[in-house]
Amino acid sequence: MKLSFRWYGDSDPVSLQYIKQIPTMHSIVTAIYDVPVGQVWEMDKILALKEKVEKAGLKFEVIESVPVHEDIKLGLPTREVYIENYKKNIENLAKAGVKVICYNFMPVFDWTRSQLDKELEDGSTALVYYKDQVDKLDPLNSELSLPGWDSSYTKEEMADLFAKYKALGEEGLWENLKYFLEQIIPVAELNDIKMAIHPDDPPWPIFGLPRIITKEENLDRFLKLVDSKYNGLTLCTGSLGCANFNNMPKLVDKYSAMGRIHFVHMRNVQVLDNGFEERAHLSSCGSLDMYAIMKALYDNGFRGYIRPDHGRMIWGETGRAGYGLYDRALGATYLNGLWEAIEKASK
Ligand code: DNO
């Protein structure tokens, strides 16, 4: 396993040096954050970021994310320009030694939670999703903004996007995803970059917007849209695993055996009737069998990039919700322990 850690650049309160101090840390997962969605990431910016990461003794091989412009997801005529820019980004990142690009195809909103600092029994805080609370939110008529959301839209633009996605529906979104993949996967192949789609988080429609990267049947359909190993998955255990219909060890076993998992986000969730709560990484702390997931990866020969995903806020740490240092470092250490045990037991 290549243990990796997400870092948000210079504004991230967690320093590269601290990340490097986590035992066996291999690489940084990051992105260029100051270029608007859909534009080209120039070589000098990419190389400056790479240099910073490498100076800290870490590798620069995974990008999360190169975001996909809404016009591509909506299939508007203007998508052509954005797809060309996306190809250029793949080429530029390949020149800088990047091996995997994570992206998602969620309309308008990325991940969604009802609260980012829910106090758990032990006094730590975590991200949670309670269905009854989310059902009460109205993104078109409130000032509400969550960190996973692009707040650059005006109310009118947002209403327009909602109307367009309603007309498009799930099948339209599938068509636009296929169109996008048919253009970018050949470029990824030529440049030896693995494309790794992130599942929808959570894996069900939000506010009536379609969501399609949600469950086994749809993951199968996705992989067949362009049947190349360069068209793969970011297997996010918490995103898929917060729905009882997704059996995580089974899905991980299936897709890692196919060689279609290129990047893994490991985190645990407690599934509730009314949604889910993010928990510490250990199996005993939530609903997922983290051992079985790691074992499936190991047994199928997966030796790629794995990062601990969201952590709780513990020990008084403040910072970016889900992305503090302490609980993610505990998660990393747990993953290292599982991996060592699985490796030794299998010899
Ligand atoms: C949340 C993350 C997502 C992810 C994107 C990938 O914390 O897992 O925001 O980075 O969906 O494009």
mmCIF file of C-alpha atoms and ligand atoms in Angstrom:
data_model
loop_
_atom_site.group_PDB
_atom_site.id
_atom_site.type_symbol
_atom_site.label_atom_id
_atom_site.label_comp_id
_atom_site.label_asym_id
_atom_site.label_seq_id
_atom_site.Cartn_x
_atom_site.Cartn_y
_atom_site.Cartn_z
ATOM 1 C CA MET A 1 0.000 0.000 0.000
ATOM 2 C CA LYS A 2 1.137 3.509 -0.724
ATOM 3 C CA LEU A 3 -0.101 5.442 2.287
ATOM 4 C CA SER A 4 -1.161 8.954 1.363
ATOM 5 C CA PHE A 5 -2.721 11.998 2.987
ATOM 6 C CA ARG A 6 -4.832 14.829 1.677
ATOM 7 C CA TRP A 7 -3.332 18.298 1.938
ATOM 8 C CA TYR A 8 -5.077 21.547 0.968
ATOM 9 C CA GLY A 9 -2.004 23.597 0.120
ATOM 10 C CA ASP A 10 -0.476 26.508 1.961
ATOM 11 C CA SER A 11 -3.749 27.488 3.633
ATOM 12 C CA ASP A 12 -4.015 24.048 5.242
ATOM 13 C CA PRO A 13 -3.370 24.272 9.008
ATOM 14 C CA VAL A 14 -1.725 20.832 8.832
ATOM 15 C CA SER A 15 1.858 21.176 7.646
ATOM 16 C CA LEU A 16 3.643 18.881 5.201
ATOM 17 C CA GLN A 17 6.276 18.298 7.857
ATOM 18 C CA TYR A 18 3.688 16.963 10.315
ATOM 19 C CA ILE A 19 2.220 14.734 7.625
ATOM 20 C CA LYS A 20 5.662 13.368 6.839
ATOM 21 C CA GLN A 21 6.071 12.451 10.518
ATOM 22 C CA ILE A 22 3.227 9.920 10.277
ATOM 23 C CA PRO A 23 5.027 6.564 9.987
ATOM 24 C CA THR A 24 5.356 5.148 6.442
ATOM 25 C CA MET A 25 3.703 8.170 4.823
ATOM 26 C CA HIS A 26 4.362 7.907 1.080
ATOM 27 C CA SER A 27 2.524 10.652 -0.746
ATOM 28 C CA ILE A 28 0.447 13.778 -0.699
ATOM 29 C CA VAL A 29 -2.935 14.008 -2.344
ATOM 30 C CA THR A 30 -3.643 17.568 -3.367
ATOM 31 C CA ALA A 31 -4.760 19.954 -6.132
ATOM 32 C CA ILE A 32 -4.325 23.438 -7.541
ATOM 33 C CA TYR A 33 -7.004 25.380 -5.692
ATOM 34 C CA ASP A 34 -6.741 28.864 -7.164
ATOM 35 C CA VAL A 35 -7.660 28.132 -10.782
ATOM 36 C CA PRO A 36 -11.395 28.279 -11.564
ATOM 37 C CA VAL A 37 -13.134 25.000 -12.430
ATOM 38 C CA GLY A 38 -12.704 24.157 -16.097
ATOM 39 C CA GLN A 39 -9.513 26.141 -16.711
ATOM 40 C CA VAL A 40 -6.059 24.820 -17.541
ATOM 41 C CA TRP A 41 -3.565 24.256 -14.721
ATOM 42 C CA GLU A 42 -0.382 25.786 -16.047
ATOM 43 C CA MET A 43 2.862 23.841 -15.828
ATOM 44 C CA ASP A 44 4.630 26.346 -13.585
ATOM 45 C CA LYS A 45 1.908 26.089 -10.927
ATOM 46 C CA ILE A 46 1.919 22.298 -11.065
ATOM 47 C CA LEU A 47 5.709 22.139 -10.828
ATOM 48 C CA ALA A 48 5.815 24.584 -7.917
ATOM 49 C CA LEU A 49 3.348 22.409 -6.009
ATOM 50 C CA LYS A 50 5.270 19.259 -6.837
ATOM 51 C CA GLU A 51 8.499 20.838 -5.621
ATOM 52 C CA LYS A 52 6.935 21.871 -2.323
ATOM 53 C CA VAL A 53 5.618 18.358 -1.710
ATOM 54 C CA GLU A 54 8.866 16.671 -2.691
ATOM 55 C CA LYS A 55 10.929 19.008 -0.543
ATOM 56 C CA ALA A 56 9.007 17.616 2.416
ATOM 57 C CA GLY A 57 10.138 14.124 1.421
ATOM 58 C CA LEU A 58 6.775 13.079 0.007
ATOM 59 C CA LYS A 59 5.641 11.992 -3.451
ATOM 60 C CA PHE A 60 3.352 13.960 -5.739
ATOM 61 C CA GLU A 61 1.475 11.261 -7.661
ATOM 62 C CA VAL A 62 -2.237 11.639 -6.885
ATOM 63 C CA ILE A 63 -4.448 14.624 -7.651
ATOM 64 C CA GLU A 64 -7.754 15.079 -5.859
ATOM 65 C CA SER A 65 -9.524 16.527 -7.696
ATOM 66 C CA VAL A 66 -9.459 17.906 -11.195
ATOM 67 C CA PRO A 67 -13.074 19.094 -11.007
ATOM 68 C CA VAL A 68 -15.426 18.594 -13.947
ATOM 69 C CA HIS A 69 -17.195 21.740 -15.169
ATOM 70 C CA GLU A 70 -21.007 21.736 -14.844
ATOM 71 C CA ASP A 71 -21.333 22.340 -18.602
ATOM 72 C CA ILE A 72 -19.726 18.931 -19.198
ATOM 73 C CA LYS A 73 -22.113 17.250 -16.760
ATOM 74 C CA LEU A 74 -25.028 19.078 -18.367
ATOM 75 C CA GLY A 75 -23.852 18.330 -21.902
ATOM 76 C CA LEU A 76 -24.005 21.968 -23.035
ATOM 77 C CA PRO A 77 -22.295 22.949 -26.315
ATOM 78 C CA THR A 78 -19.683 24.852 -24.309
ATOM 79 C CA ARG A 79 -18.505 21.527 -22.879
ATOM 80 C CA GLU A 80 -16.120 21.129 -25.816
ATOM 81 C CA VAL A 81 -13.828 23.871 -24.522
ATOM 82 C CA TYR A 82 -13.866 22.445 -21.009
ATOM 83 C CA ILE A 83 -13.152 18.931 -22.223
ATOM 84 C CA GLU A 84 -10.166 20.215 -24.221
ATOM 85 C CA ASN A 85 -8.929 21.965 -21.088
ATOM 86 C CA TYR A 86 -9.417 18.759 -19.111
ATOM 87 C CA LYS A 87 -7.265 16.859 -21.613
ATOM 88 C CA LYS A 88 -4.585 19.517 -21.306
ATOM 89 C CA ASN A 89 -4.682 19.093 -17.540
ATOM 90 C CA ILE A 90 -4.173 15.354 -17.902
ATOM 91 C CA GLU A 91 -1.174 15.978 -20.167
ATOM 92 C CA ASN A 92 0.336 18.598 -17.896
ATOM 93 C CA LEU A 93 -0.096 16.486 -14.772
ATOM 94 C CA ALA A 94 1.470 13.492 -16.519
ATOM 95 C CA LYS A 95 4.502 15.618 -17.366
ATOM 96 C CA ALA A 96 4.855 16.312 -13.644
ATOM 97 C CA GLY A 97 4.800 12.595 -12.811
ATOM 98 C CA VAL A 98 1.204 12.295 -11.608
ATOM 99 C CA LYS A 99 -0.213 8.752 -11.825
ATOM 100 C CA VAL A 100 -3.827 9.047 -10.636
ATOM 101 C CA ILE A 101 -6.503 11.726 -11.029
ATOM 102 C CA CYS A 102 -9.556 11.623 -8.757
ATOM 103 C CA TYR A 103 -12.698 13.455 -9.866
ATOM 104 C CA ASN A 104 -16.437 13.195 -9.413
ATOM 105 C CA PHE A 105 -19.537 13.611 -11.517
ATOM 106 C CA MET A 106 -21.969 14.894 -8.882
ATOM 107 C CA PRO A 107 -24.302 17.665 -10.070
ATOM 108 C CA VAL A 108 -23.769 21.036 -8.318
ATOM 109 C CA PHE A 109 -22.870 19.753 -4.857
ATOM 110 C CA ASP A 110 -19.973 17.587 -3.840
ATOM 111 C CA TRP A 111 -20.355 15.783 -0.497
ATOM 112 C CA THR A 112 -23.287 16.770 1.696
ATOM 113 C CA ARG A 113 -23.753 16.647 5.465
ATOM 114 C CA SER A 114 -26.329 18.172 7.811
ATOM 115 C CA GLN A 115 -23.745 19.118 10.444
ATOM 116 C CA LEU A 116 -19.957 19.301 10.510
ATOM 117 C CA ASP A 117 -19.340 19.429 14.248
ATOM 118 C CA LYS A 118 -21.760 17.049 15.902
ATOM 119 C CA GLU A 119 -20.506 16.218 19.366
ATOM 120 C CA LEU A 120 -20.153 12.480 19.889
ATOM 121 C CA GLU A 121 -20.360 10.751 23.277
ATOM 122 C CA ASP A 122 -16.628 11.085 23.946
ATOM 123 C CA GLY A 123 -16.584 14.844 23.301
ATOM 124 C CA SER A 124 -15.016 14.581 19.850
ATOM 125 C CA THR A 125 -16.887 16.143 16.943
ATOM 126 C CA ALA A 126 -17.727 14.596 13.597
ATOM 127 C CA LEU A 127 -19.528 15.129 10.319
ATOM 128 C CA VAL A 128 -23.036 13.687 10.288
ATOM 129 C CA TYR A 129 -25.940 13.326 7.910
ATOM 130 C CA TYR A 130 -29.447 13.180 9.331
ATOM 131 C CA LYS A 131 -32.055 12.708 6.625
ATOM 132 C CA ASP A 132 -34.799 14.658 8.396
ATOM 133 C CA GLN A 133 -32.485 17.666 8.690
ATOM 134 C CA VAL A 134 -31.286 17.532 5.093
ATOM 135 C CA ASP A 135 -34.889 17.238 3.895
ATOM 136 C CA LYS A 136 -35.566 20.556 5.591
ATOM 137 C CA LEU A 137 -32.734 22.363 3.758
ATOM 138 C CA ASP A 138 -33.614 24.381 0.709
ATOM 139 C CA PRO A 139 -30.484 25.394 -1.207
ATOM 140 C CA LEU A 140 -32.494 27.670 -3.498
ATOM 141 C CA ASN A 141 -34.025 29.730 -0.737
ATOM 142 C CA SER A 142 -31.549 29.971 2.088
ATOM 143 C CA GLU A 143 -28.131 31.349 2.843
ATOM 144 C CA LEU A 144 -26.941 27.918 3.774
ATOM 145 C CA SER A 145 -23.515 26.972 2.527
ATOM 146 C CA LEU A 146 -21.456 23.910 3.360
ATOM 147 C CA PRO A 147 -17.735 23.422 2.714
ATOM 148 C CA GLY A 148 -18.301 20.729 0.102
ATOM 149 C CA TRP A 149 -20.409 23.175 -1.873
ATOM 150 C CA ASP A 150 -19.408 25.633 -4.519
ATOM 151 C CA SER A 151 -20.592 28.931 -3.072
ATOM 152 C CA SER A 152 -19.720 30.929 -6.170
ATOM 153 C CA TYR A 153 -23.229 30.595 -7.665
ATOM 154 C CA THR A 154 -25.835 33.304 -7.267
ATOM 155 C CA LYS A 155 -29.387 32.276 -6.325
ATOM 156 C CA GLU A 156 -30.480 32.737 -9.950
ATOM 157 C CA GLU A 157 -27.630 30.627 -11.328
ATOM 158 C CA MET A 158 -28.410 27.927 -8.814
ATOM 159 C CA ALA A 159 -32.096 27.897 -9.785
ATOM 160 C CA ASP A 160 -31.096 27.660 -13.446
ATOM 161 C CA LEU A 161 -28.757 24.724 -12.751
ATOM 162 C CA PHE A 162 -31.463 22.913 -10.789
ATOM 163 C CA ALA A 163 -33.930 23.335 -13.660
ATOM 164 C CA LYS A 164 -31.406 22.060 -16.203
ATOM 165 C CA TYR A 165 -30.561 18.960 -14.143
ATOM 166 C CA LYS A 166 -34.227 18.230 -13.599
ATOM 167 C CA ALA A 167 -34.763 18.221 -17.356
ATOM 168 C CA LEU A 168 -31.629 16.106 -17.883
ATOM 169 C CA GLY A 169 -32.459 13.347 -15.397
ATOM 170 C CA GLU A 170 -30.341 10.314 -14.605
ATOM 171 C CA GLU A 171 -30.195 8.943 -18.129
ATOM 172 C CA GLY A 172 -29.070 12.280 -19.504
ATOM 173 C CA LEU A 173 -26.322 12.424 -16.897
ATOM 174 C CA TRP A 174 -25.154 8.935 -17.911
ATOM 175 C CA GLU A 175 -24.975 10.031 -21.538
ATOM 176 C CA ASN A 176 -22.909 13.065 -20.680
ATOM 177 C CA LEU A 177 -20.569 11.017 -18.538
ATOM 178 C CA LYS A 178 -20.050 8.576 -21.419
ATOM 179 C CA TYR A 179 -19.343 11.435 -23.822
ATOM 180 C CA PHE A 180 -16.771 12.863 -21.410
ATOM 181 C CA LEU A 181 -15.061 9.509 -20.813
ATOM 182 C CA GLU A 182 -14.887 8.668 -24.498
ATOM 183 C CA GLN A 183 -12.851 11.795 -24.983
ATOM 184 C CA ILE A 184 -10.603 11.789 -21.953
ATOM 185 C CA ILE A 185 -9.801 8.109 -21.383
ATOM 186 C CA PRO A 186 -7.747 7.797 -24.608
ATOM 187 C CA VAL A 187 -5.723 10.803 -23.434
ATOM 188 C CA ALA A 188 -5.271 9.226 -20.018
ATOM 189 C CA GLU A 189 -4.081 6.023 -21.713
ATOM 190 C CA LEU A 190 -1.542 7.867 -23.835
ATOM 191 C CA ASN A 191 -0.242 9.678 -20.763
ATOM 192 C CA ASP A 192 -0.382 6.691 -18.425
ATOM 193 C CA ILE A 193 -2.658 8.419 -15.918
ATOM 194 C CA LYS A 194 -5.355 6.391 -14.196
ATOM 195 C CA MET A 195 -8.681 8.203 -13.945
ATOM 196 C CA ALA A 196 -10.507 7.375 -10.695
ATOM 197 C CA ILE A 197 -14.085 8.566 -10.261
ATOM 198 C CA HIS A 198 -15.197 9.271 -6.700
ATOM 199 C CA PRO A 199 -18.617 7.863 -5.780
ATOM 200 C CA ASP A 200 -21.460 10.191 -4.940
ATOM 201 C CA ASP A 201 -21.500 11.104 -1.285
ATOM 202 C CA PRO A 202 -24.014 10.153 -0.015
ATOM 203 C CA PRO A 203 -25.021 7.671 -2.727
ATOM 204 C CA TRP A 204 -28.588 8.826 -3.265
ATOM 205 C CA PRO A 205 -30.205 11.846 -4.966
ATOM 206 C CA ILE A 206 -29.924 15.127 -3.047
ATOM 207 C CA PHE A 207 -32.518 17.899 -3.446
ATOM 208 C CA GLY A 208 -33.936 16.150 -6.492
ATOM 209 C CA LEU A 209 -30.615 16.349 -8.370
ATOM 210 C CA PRO A 210 -29.652 13.109 -10.122
ATOM 211 C CA ARG A 211 -26.783 11.041 -8.726
ATOM 212 C CA ILE A 212 -25.525 7.939 -10.504
ATOM 213 C CA ILE A 213 -22.234 6.678 -9.003
ATOM 214 C CA THR A 214 -24.015 5.065 -6.127
ATOM 215 C CA LYS A 215 -24.233 1.257 -6.124
ATOM 216 C CA GLU A 216 -22.947 -1.967 -7.637
ATOM 217 C CA GLU A 217 -25.194 -2.029 -10.681
ATOM 218 C CA ASN A 218 -24.237 1.537 -11.534
ATOM 219 C CA LEU A 219 -20.530 0.987 -10.872
ATOM 220 C CA ASP A 220 -20.672 -1.934 -13.314
ATOM 221 C CA ARG A 221 -22.380 0.271 -15.850
ATOM 222 C CA PHE A 222 -19.817 3.025 -15.287
ATOM 223 C CA LEU A 223 -16.842 0.711 -15.868
ATOM 224 C CA LYS A 224 -18.370 -0.518 -19.108
ATOM 225 C CA LEU A 225 -18.981 2.968 -20.502
ATOM 226 C CA VAL A 226 -15.345 2.862 -21.554
ATOM 227 C CA ASP A 227 -13.901 -0.535 -20.833
ATOM 228 C CA SER A 228 -10.301 0.423 -20.149
ATOM 229 C CA LYS A 229 -8.302 -0.037 -16.970
ATOM 230 C CA TYR A 230 -7.590 3.692 -17.186
ATOM 231 C CA ASN A 231 -11.276 4.226 -16.472
ATOM 232 C CA GLY A 232 -11.396 3.275 -12.802
ATOM 233 C CA LEU A 233 -12.592 4.071 -9.321
ATOM 234 C CA THR A 234 -11.673 5.966 -6.212
ATOM 235 C CA LEU A 235 -13.124 3.453 -3.808
ATOM 236 C CA CYS A 236 -14.466 5.549 -0.958
ATOM 237 C CA THR A 237 -15.659 3.242 1.828
ATOM 238 C CA GLY A 238 -17.550 5.952 3.682
ATOM 239 C CA SER A 239 -19.412 7.308 0.656
ATOM 240 C CA LEU A 240 -20.667 3.981 -0.632
ATOM 241 C CA GLY A 241 -20.782 2.338 2.787
ATOM 242 C CA CYS A 242 -23.307 4.716 4.357
ATOM 243 C CA ALA A 243 -26.010 2.912 2.385
ATOM 244 C CA ASN A 244 -26.939 -0.567 3.578
ATOM 245 C CA PHE A 245 -27.440 -1.719 -0.005
ATOM 246 C CA ASN A 246 -23.662 -1.511 -0.560
ATOM 247 C CA ASN A 247 -21.736 -4.467 0.841
ATOM 248 C CA MET A 248 -18.284 -2.916 1.034
ATOM 249 C CA PRO A 249 -15.991 -5.965 1.373
ATOM 250 C CA LYS A 250 -17.854 -7.565 -1.543
ATOM 251 C CA LEU A 251 -17.580 -4.472 -3.759
ATOM 252 C CA VAL A 252 -13.922 -3.973 -2.910
ATOM 253 C CA ASP A 253 -13.195 -7.618 -3.650
ATOM 254 C CA LYS A 254 -14.956 -7.454 -6.999
ATOM 255 C CA TYR A 255 -13.467 -4.233 -8.313
ATOM 256 C CA SER A 256 -9.951 -4.808 -7.007
ATOM 257 C CA ALA A 257 -9.954 -8.274 -8.641
ATOM 258 C CA MET A 258 -10.843 -6.479 -11.891
ATOM 259 C CA GLY A 259 -7.898 -4.109 -11.392
ATOM 260 C CA ARG A 260 -10.226 -1.112 -11.593
ATOM 261 C CA ILE A 261 -9.554 0.461 -8.174
ATOM 262 C CA HIS A 262 -6.787 3.061 -8.447
ATOM 263 C CA PHE A 263 -7.199 4.976 -5.217
ATOM 264 C CA VAL A 264 -8.860 4.184 -1.885
ATOM 265 C CA HIS A 265 -10.414 6.463 0.720
ATOM 266 C CA MET A 266 -10.693 4.544 3.997
ATOM 267 C CA ARG A 267 -13.094 5.757 6.671
ATOM 268 C CA ASN A 268 -15.781 4.287 8.845
ATOM 269 C CA VAL A 269 -19.386 5.354 9.317
ATOM 270 C CA GLN A 270 -22.144 4.370 11.688
ATOM 271 C CA VAL A 271 -25.204 3.713 9.559
ATOM 272 C CA LEU A 272 -28.448 4.873 11.234
ATOM 273 C CA ASP A 273 -32.107 4.646 10.210
ATOM 274 C CA ASN A 274 -32.038 8.395 9.794
ATOM 275 C CA GLY A 275 -28.690 8.704 7.943
ATOM 276 C CA PHE A 276 -25.169 8.200 9.235
ATOM 277 C CA GLU A 277 -22.420 9.538 11.484
ATOM 278 C CA GLU A 278 -18.721 9.558 10.642
ATOM 279 C CA ARG A 279 -16.677 7.668 13.207
ATOM 280 C CA ALA A 280 -13.080 6.775 14.057
ATOM 281 C CA HIS A 281 -11.503 4.457 11.489
ATOM 282 C CA LEU A 282 -11.556 1.200 13.499
ATOM 283 C CA SER A 283 -14.091 -1.502 12.606
ATOM 284 C CA SER A 284 -15.327 -1.562 16.198
ATOM 285 C CA CYS A 285 -16.238 2.141 16.011
ATOM 286 C CA GLY A 286 -18.731 1.951 13.148
ATOM 287 C CA SER A 287 -20.688 -0.216 10.713
ATOM 288 C CA LEU A 288 -17.901 -1.163 8.284
ATOM 289 C CA ASP A 289 -15.540 -4.122 8.513
ATOM 290 C CA MET A 290 -12.323 -2.278 7.761
ATOM 291 C CA TYR A 291 -10.252 -5.448 8.140
ATOM 292 C CA ALA A 292 -12.294 -7.297 5.523
ATOM 293 C CA ILE A 293 -11.945 -4.347 3.143
ATOM 294 C CA MET A 294 -8.161 -4.129 3.566
ATOM 295 C CA LYS A 295 -7.864 -7.900 3.236
ATOM 296 C CA ALA A 296 -9.834 -7.890 -0.023
ATOM 297 C CA LEU A 297 -7.491 -5.218 -1.371
ATOM 298 C CA TYR A 298 -4.413 -7.109 -0.255
ATOM 299 C CA ASP A 299 -5.578 -10.489 -1.545
ATOM 300 C CA ASN A 300 -6.344 -9.066 -4.969
ATOM 301 C CA GLY A 301 -2.880 -7.595 -5.270
ATOM 302 C CA PHE A 302 -3.828 -3.955 -4.748
ATOM 303 C CA ARG A 303 -0.642 -2.082 -3.851
ATOM 304 C CA GLY A 304 -1.754 1.421 -4.783
ATOM 305 C CA TYR A 305 -2.655 4.634 -3.010
ATOM 306 C CA ILE A 306 -4.760 4.518 0.145
ATOM 307 C CA ARG A 307 -5.520 7.500 2.299
ATOM 308 C CA PRO A 308 -7.256 7.752 5.639
ATOM 309 C CA ASP A 309 -10.337 9.805 4.946
ATOM 310 C CA HIS A 310 -12.248 12.210 7.179
ATOM 311 C CA GLY A 311 -11.330 12.169 10.831
ATOM 312 C CA ARG A 312 -13.177 13.484 13.851
ATOM 313 C CA MET A 313 -11.865 16.576 15.625
ATOM 314 C CA ILE A 314 -10.141 15.349 18.790
ATOM 315 C CA TRP A 315 -7.770 16.670 21.447
ATOM 316 C CA GLY A 316 -9.033 20.224 20.981
ATOM 317 C CA GLU A 317 -7.818 20.510 17.414
ATOM 318 C CA THR A 318 -9.524 23.110 15.255
ATOM 319 C CA GLY A 319 -9.327 23.446 11.500
ATOM 320 C CA ARG A 320 -10.982 22.141 8.379
ATOM 321 C CA ALA A 321 -13.877 19.816 9.318
ATOM 322 C CA GLY A 322 -12.971 16.215 8.556
ATOM 323 C CA TYR A 323 -9.395 17.111 7.707
ATOM 324 C CA GLY A 324 -7.596 17.669 10.981
ATOM 325 C CA LEU A 325 -4.264 16.001 11.670
ATOM 326 C CA TYR A 326 -4.834 13.912 14.790
ATOM 327 C CA ASP A 327 -7.689 11.583 13.994
ATOM 328 C CA ARG A 328 -6.537 11.063 10.414
ATOM 329 C CA ALA A 329 -3.074 10.197 11.741
ATOM 330 C CA LEU A 330 -4.660 7.661 14.110
ATOM 331 C CA GLY A 331 -6.512 6.322 11.063
ATOM 332 C CA ALA A 332 -3.255 6.052 9.118
ATOM 333 C CA THR A 333 -1.615 4.156 11.948
ATOM 334 C CA TYR A 334 -4.562 1.778 12.157
ATOM 335 C CA LEU A 335 -4.358 1.144 8.394
ATOM 336 C CA ASN A 336 -0.632 0.443 8.741
ATOM 337 C CA GLY A 337 -1.393 -2.040 11.514
ATOM 338 C CA LEU A 338 -4.044 -3.843 9.526
ATOM 339 C CA TRP A 339 -1.765 -4.015 6.502
ATOM 340 C CA GLU A 340 1.183 -5.419 8.461
ATOM 341 C CA ALA A 341 -1.008 -8.057 10.113
ATOM 342 C CA ILE A 342 -2.608 -9.098 6.833
ATOM 343 C CA GLU A 343 0.748 -9.206 5.078
ATOM 344 C CA LYS A 344 2.428 -11.303 7.782
ATOM 345 C CA ALA A 345 -0.521 -13.658 8.194
ATOM 346 C CA SER A 346 -0.589 -14.342 4.482
ATOM 347 C CA LYS A 347 3.064 -15.446 4.264
HETATM 348 C C1 DNO B 1 -14.706 14.815 0.645
HETATM 349 C C2 DNO B 1 -14.012 14.260 -0.517
HETATM 350 C C3 DNO B 1 -14.645 14.705 -1.815
HETATM 351 C C4 DNO B 1 -13.795 14.298 -2.985
HETATM 352 C C5 DNO B 1 -14.369 14.651 -4.303
HETATM 353 C C6 DNO B 1 -13.577 14.002 -5.402
HETATM 354 O O1 DNO B 1 -14.123 14.978 1.650
HETATM 355 O O2 DNO B 1 -13.917 12.888 -0.461
HETATM 356 O O3 DNO B 1 -14.769 16.086 -1.791
HETATM 357 O O4 DNO B 1 -12.568 14.924 -2.901
HETATM 358 O O5 DNO B 1 -15.677 14.282 -4.399
HETATM 359 O O6 DNO B 1 -13.793 14.651 -6.593
#
